[in-house]
CSV table of C-alpha atoms in Angstrom, one decimal:
chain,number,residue,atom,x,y,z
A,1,UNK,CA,13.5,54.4,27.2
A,2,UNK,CA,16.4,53.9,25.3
A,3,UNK,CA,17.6,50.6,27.3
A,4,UNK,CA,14.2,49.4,27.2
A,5,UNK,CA,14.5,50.0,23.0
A,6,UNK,CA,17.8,48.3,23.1
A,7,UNK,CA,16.0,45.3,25.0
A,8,UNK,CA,13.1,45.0,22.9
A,9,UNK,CA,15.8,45.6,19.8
A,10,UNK,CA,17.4,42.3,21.3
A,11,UNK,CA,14.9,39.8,21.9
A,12,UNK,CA,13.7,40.8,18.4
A,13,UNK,CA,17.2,40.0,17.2
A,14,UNK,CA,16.9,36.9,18.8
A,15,UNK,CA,13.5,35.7,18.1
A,16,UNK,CA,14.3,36.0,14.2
A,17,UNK,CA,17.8,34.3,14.7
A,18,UNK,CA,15.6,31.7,16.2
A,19,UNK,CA,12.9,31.8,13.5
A,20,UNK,CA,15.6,31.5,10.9
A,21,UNK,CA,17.4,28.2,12.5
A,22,UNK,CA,13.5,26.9,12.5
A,23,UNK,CA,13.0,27.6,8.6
A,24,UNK,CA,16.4,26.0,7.8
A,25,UNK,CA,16.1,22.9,10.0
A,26,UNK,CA,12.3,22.2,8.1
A,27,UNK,CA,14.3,23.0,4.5
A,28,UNK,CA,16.8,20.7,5.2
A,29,UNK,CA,14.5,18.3,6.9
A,30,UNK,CA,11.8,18.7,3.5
A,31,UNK,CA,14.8,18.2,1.1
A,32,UNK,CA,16.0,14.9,2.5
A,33,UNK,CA,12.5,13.6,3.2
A,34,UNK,CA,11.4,14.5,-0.7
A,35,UNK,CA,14.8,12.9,-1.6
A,36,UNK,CA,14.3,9.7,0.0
A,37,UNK,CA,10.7,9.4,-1.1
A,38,UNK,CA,11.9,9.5,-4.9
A,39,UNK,CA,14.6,7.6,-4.2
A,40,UNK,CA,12.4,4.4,-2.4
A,41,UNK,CA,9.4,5.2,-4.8
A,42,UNK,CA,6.8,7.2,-5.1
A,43,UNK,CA,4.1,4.4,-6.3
A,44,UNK,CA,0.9,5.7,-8.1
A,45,UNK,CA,1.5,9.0,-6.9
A,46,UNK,CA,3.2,11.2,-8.9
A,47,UNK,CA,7.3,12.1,-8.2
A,48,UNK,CA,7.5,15.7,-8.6
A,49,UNK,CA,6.7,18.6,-5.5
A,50,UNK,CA,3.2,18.6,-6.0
A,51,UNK,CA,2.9,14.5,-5.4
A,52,UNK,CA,5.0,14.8,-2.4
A,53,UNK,CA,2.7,17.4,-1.4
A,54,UNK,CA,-0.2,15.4,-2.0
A,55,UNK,CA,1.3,12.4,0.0
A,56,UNK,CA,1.6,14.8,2.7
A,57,UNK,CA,-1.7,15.6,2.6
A,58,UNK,CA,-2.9,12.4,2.9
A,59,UNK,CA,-0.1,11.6,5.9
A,60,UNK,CA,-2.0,14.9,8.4
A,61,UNK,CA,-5.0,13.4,7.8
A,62,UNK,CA,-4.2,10.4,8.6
A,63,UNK,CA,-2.5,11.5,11.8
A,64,UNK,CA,-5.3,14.5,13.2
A,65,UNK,CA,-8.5,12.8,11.5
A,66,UNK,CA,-8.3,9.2,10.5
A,67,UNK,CA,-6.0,7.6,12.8
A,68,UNK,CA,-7.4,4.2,13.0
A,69,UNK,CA,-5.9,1.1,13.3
A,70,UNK,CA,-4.9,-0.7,9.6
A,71,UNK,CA,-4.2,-3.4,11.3
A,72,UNK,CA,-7.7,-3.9,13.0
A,73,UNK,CA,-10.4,-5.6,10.7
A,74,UNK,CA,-13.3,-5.7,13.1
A,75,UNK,CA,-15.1,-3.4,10.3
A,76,UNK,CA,-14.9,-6.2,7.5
A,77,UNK,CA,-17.6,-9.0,8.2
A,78,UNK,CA,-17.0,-12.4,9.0
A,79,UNK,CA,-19.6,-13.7,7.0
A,80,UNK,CA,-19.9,-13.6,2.9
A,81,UNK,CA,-17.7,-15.4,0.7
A,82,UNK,CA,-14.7,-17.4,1.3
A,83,UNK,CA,-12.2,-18.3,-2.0
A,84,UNK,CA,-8.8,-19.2,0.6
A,85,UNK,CA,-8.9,-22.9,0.6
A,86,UNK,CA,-8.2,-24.1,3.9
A,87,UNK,CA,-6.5,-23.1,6.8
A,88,UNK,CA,-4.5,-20.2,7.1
A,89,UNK,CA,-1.4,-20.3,9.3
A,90,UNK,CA,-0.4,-16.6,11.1
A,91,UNK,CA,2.8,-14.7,9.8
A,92,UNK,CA,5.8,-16.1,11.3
A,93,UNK,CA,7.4,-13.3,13.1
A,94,UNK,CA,4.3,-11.6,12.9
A,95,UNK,CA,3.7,-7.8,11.3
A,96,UNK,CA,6.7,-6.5,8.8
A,97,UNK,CA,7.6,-2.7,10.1
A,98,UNK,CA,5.4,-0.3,8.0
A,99,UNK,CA,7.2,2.3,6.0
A,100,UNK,CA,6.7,5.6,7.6
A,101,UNK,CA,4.6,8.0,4.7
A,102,UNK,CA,1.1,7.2,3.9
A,103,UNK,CA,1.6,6.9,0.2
A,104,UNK,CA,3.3,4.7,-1.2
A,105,UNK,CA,1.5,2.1,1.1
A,106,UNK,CA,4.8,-0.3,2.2
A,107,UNK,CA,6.6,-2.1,4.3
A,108,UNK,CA,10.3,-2.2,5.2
A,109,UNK,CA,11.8,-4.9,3.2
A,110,UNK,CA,12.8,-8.0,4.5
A,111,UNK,CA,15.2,-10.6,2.9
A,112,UNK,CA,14.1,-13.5,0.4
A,113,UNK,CA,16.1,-15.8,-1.8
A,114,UNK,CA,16.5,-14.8,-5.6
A,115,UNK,CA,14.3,-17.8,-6.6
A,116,UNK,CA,11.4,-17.1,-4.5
A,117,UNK,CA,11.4,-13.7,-5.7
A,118,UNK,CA,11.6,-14.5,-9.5
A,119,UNK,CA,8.7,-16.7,-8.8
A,120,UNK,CA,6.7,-14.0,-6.5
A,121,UNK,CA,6.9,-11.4,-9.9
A,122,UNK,CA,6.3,-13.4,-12.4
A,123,UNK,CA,2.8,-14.6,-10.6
A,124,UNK,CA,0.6,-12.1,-12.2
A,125,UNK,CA,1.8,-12.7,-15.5
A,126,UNK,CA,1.4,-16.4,-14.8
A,127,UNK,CA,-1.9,-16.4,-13.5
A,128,UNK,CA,-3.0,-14.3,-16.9
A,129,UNK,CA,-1.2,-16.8,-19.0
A,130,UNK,CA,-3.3,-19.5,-17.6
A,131,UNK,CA,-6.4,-17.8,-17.8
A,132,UNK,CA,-6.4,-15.5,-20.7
A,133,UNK,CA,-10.0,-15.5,-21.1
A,134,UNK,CA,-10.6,-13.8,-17.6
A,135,UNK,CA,-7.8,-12.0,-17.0
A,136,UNK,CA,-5.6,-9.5,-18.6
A,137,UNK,CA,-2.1,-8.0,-17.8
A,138,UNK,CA,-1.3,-4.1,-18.0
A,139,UNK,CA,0.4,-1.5,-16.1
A,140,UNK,CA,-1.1,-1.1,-12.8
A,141,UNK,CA,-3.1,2.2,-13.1
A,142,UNK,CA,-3.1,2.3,-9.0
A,143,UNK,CA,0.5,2.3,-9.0
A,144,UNK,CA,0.8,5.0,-11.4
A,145,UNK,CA,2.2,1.9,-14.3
A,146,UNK,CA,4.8,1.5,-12.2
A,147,UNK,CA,4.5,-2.2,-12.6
A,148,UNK,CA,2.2,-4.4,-14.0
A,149,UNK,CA,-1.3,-5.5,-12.3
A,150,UNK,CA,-3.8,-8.4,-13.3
A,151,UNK,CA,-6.8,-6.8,-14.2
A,152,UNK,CA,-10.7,-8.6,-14.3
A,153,UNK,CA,-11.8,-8.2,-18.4
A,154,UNK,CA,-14.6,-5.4,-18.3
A,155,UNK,CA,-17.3,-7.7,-20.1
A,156,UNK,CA,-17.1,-10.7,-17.6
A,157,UNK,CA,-21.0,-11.8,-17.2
A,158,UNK,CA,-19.5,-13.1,-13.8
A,159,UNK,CA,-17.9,-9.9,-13.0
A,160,UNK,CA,-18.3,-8.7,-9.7
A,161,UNK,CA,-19.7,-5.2,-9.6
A,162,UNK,CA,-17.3,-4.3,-7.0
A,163,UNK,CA,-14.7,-4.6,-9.4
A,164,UNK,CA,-15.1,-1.0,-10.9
A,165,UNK,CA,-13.9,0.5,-7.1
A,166,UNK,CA,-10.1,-0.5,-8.3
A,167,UNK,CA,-10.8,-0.1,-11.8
A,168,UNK,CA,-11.0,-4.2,-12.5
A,169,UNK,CA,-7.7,-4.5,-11.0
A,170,UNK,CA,-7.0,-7.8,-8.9
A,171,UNK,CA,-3.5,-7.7,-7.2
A,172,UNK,CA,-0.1,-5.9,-8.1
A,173,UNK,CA,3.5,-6.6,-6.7
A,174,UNK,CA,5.7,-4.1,-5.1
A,175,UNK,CA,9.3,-3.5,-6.7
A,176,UNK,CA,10.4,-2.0,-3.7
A,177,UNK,CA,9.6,-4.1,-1.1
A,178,UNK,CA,7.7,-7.6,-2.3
A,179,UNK,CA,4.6,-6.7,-0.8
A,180,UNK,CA,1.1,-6.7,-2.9
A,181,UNK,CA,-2.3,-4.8,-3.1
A,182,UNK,CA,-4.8,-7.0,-3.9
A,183,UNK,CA,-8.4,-6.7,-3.8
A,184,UNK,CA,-10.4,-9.5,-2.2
A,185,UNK,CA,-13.6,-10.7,-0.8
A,186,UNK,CA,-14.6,-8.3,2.9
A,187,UNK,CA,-13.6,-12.1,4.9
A,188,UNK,CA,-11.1,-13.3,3.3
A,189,UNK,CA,-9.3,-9.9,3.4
A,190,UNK,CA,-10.4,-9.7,7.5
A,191,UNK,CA,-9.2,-13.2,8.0
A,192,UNK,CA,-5.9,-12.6,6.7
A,193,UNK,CA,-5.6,-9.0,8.8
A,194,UNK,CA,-6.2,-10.9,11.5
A,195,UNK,CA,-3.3,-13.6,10.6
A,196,UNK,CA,-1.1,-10.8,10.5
A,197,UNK,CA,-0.7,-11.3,6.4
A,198,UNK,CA,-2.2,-8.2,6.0
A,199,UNK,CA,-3.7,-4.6,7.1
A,200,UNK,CA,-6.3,-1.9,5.3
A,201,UNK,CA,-5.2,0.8,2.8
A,202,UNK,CA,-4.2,3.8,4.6
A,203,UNK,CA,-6.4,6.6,2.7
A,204,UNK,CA,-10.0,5.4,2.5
A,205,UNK,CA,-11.0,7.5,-0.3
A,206,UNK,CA,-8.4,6.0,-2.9
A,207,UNK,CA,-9.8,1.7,-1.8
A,208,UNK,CA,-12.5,0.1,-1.0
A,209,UNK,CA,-12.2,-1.5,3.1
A,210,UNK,CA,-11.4,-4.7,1.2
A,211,UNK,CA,-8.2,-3.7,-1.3
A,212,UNK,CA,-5.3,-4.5,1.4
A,213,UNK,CA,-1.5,-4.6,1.2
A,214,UNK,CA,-0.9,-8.2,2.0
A,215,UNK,CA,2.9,-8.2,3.5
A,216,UNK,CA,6.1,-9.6,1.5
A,217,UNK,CA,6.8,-13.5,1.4
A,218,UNK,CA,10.0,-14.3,2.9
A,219,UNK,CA,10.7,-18.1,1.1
A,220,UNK,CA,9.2,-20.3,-1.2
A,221,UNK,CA,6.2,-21.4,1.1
A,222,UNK,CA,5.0,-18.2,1.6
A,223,UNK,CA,5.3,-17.3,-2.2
A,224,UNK,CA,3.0,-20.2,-2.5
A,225,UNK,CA,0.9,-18.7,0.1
A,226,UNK,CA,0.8,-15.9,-2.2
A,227,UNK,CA,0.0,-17.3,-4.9
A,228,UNK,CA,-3.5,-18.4,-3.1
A,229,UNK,CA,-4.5,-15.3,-2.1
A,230,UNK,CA,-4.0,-13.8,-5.5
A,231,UNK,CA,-6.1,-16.7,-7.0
A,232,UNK,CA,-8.6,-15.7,-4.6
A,233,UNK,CA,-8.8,-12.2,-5.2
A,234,UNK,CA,-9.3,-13.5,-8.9
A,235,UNK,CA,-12.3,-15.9,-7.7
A,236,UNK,CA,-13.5,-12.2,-5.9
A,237,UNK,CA,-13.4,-9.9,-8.6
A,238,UNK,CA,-14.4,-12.0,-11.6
A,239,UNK,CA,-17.2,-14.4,-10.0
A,240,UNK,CA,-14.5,-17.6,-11.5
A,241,UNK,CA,-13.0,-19.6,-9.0
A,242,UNK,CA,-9.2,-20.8,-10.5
């Protein structure tokens, strides 16, 4: 009896050894995650414990119960209305890498001259500046005013009822990585998914099928790129086409 005690004593030993190096490794692991998530941005969601938590949330879902495909836009319609002009040409390179937590929604960055990226920023207050009557320019409430956001003004007779599933906001830019949310028309936002300019937000009860990160611009051209979808979500949102 007593060498069976001493065995059962052992393994018992060892099991909470083991149990302990498991609850250290997923502290240390937790710390540095929570660290780097402040330290890239934390977006609309807020950047204490109970945020990260929340993102968390959000991340098991998305990996046990809503594990589709962002990048698949066979659930937007092809028909409806159209504010691109013209034809739009496929990423070069194709897809960025995706940033590995649900929220904030990003990309890895990718490199782009200081000019192009003055010019990608200042394209919201720009677009308000030239159409003050439709348009006004406030901290992004998606983004938790982390950065400003062109927003549809509330008593538009043109305004697209759709608007109030964003809160009238039309497109933000991304500090951290160059990459925007905007909110467009159900084909143009499928057409540039499947152009690779684009993919569906990532928790479906926070957007509408039709808000979508479209990915960073990389030089001027694509900036100007930009700069047409963002008039377009504008010709979406507020019924006016710019």
């Amino acid at each position: 009896m007593s060498t069976i005690r001493q065995l059962l004593d052992s393994q018992s030993r060892a099991l909470m050894a083991a149990g302990a190096v498991v609850v250290a490794a997923a502290a240390l692991w937790i710390t540095s995650d929570y660290r780097d998530w402040i330290t890239f941005g934390t977006g609309g969601t807020p950047s204490n414990p109970k945020g990260y938590l929340k993102m968390r949330k959000f991340w098991f879902k998305r990996l046990f119960i809503n594990n589709d495909d962002l990048t698949d836009g066979s659930s937007l319609p092809d028909e409806g209305p159209s504010y691109l002009p013209g034809y739009v040409t496929p990423r070069r390179g194709g897809r960025p890498e995706r940033m590995p937590r649900t929220l904030p929604h990003r990309q890895k960055p990718e490199a782009i001259d200081a000019k192009s990226k003055k010019v990608l920023h200042h394209l919201g207050s720009k677009l308000q500046s030239e159409h003050p009557d439709i348009l006004n320019l406030a901290p992004s409430k998606t983004e938790g005013g982390t950065g400003d956001a062109i927003y549809a003004k509330e008593d538009l007779p043109t305004l697209n009822p759709k608007a109030k599933q964003v809160a009238y906001e039309i497109a933000h830019v991304h500090p951290a990585d160059n990459s925007l949310h905007v909110h467009l028309s159900p084909r143009d936002a499928k057409m540039l998914i499947e152009k690779s300019w684009a993919e569906r937000f990532p928790v479906h009860e926070l957007g509408p099928p039709q808000w979508v990160m479209v990915y960073a611009p990389r030089n001027k051209e694509e900036v100007d790129l930009v700069e047409k979808i963002m008039k377009a979500a504008v010709g979406w949102v507020t019924g006016v086409t710019i």
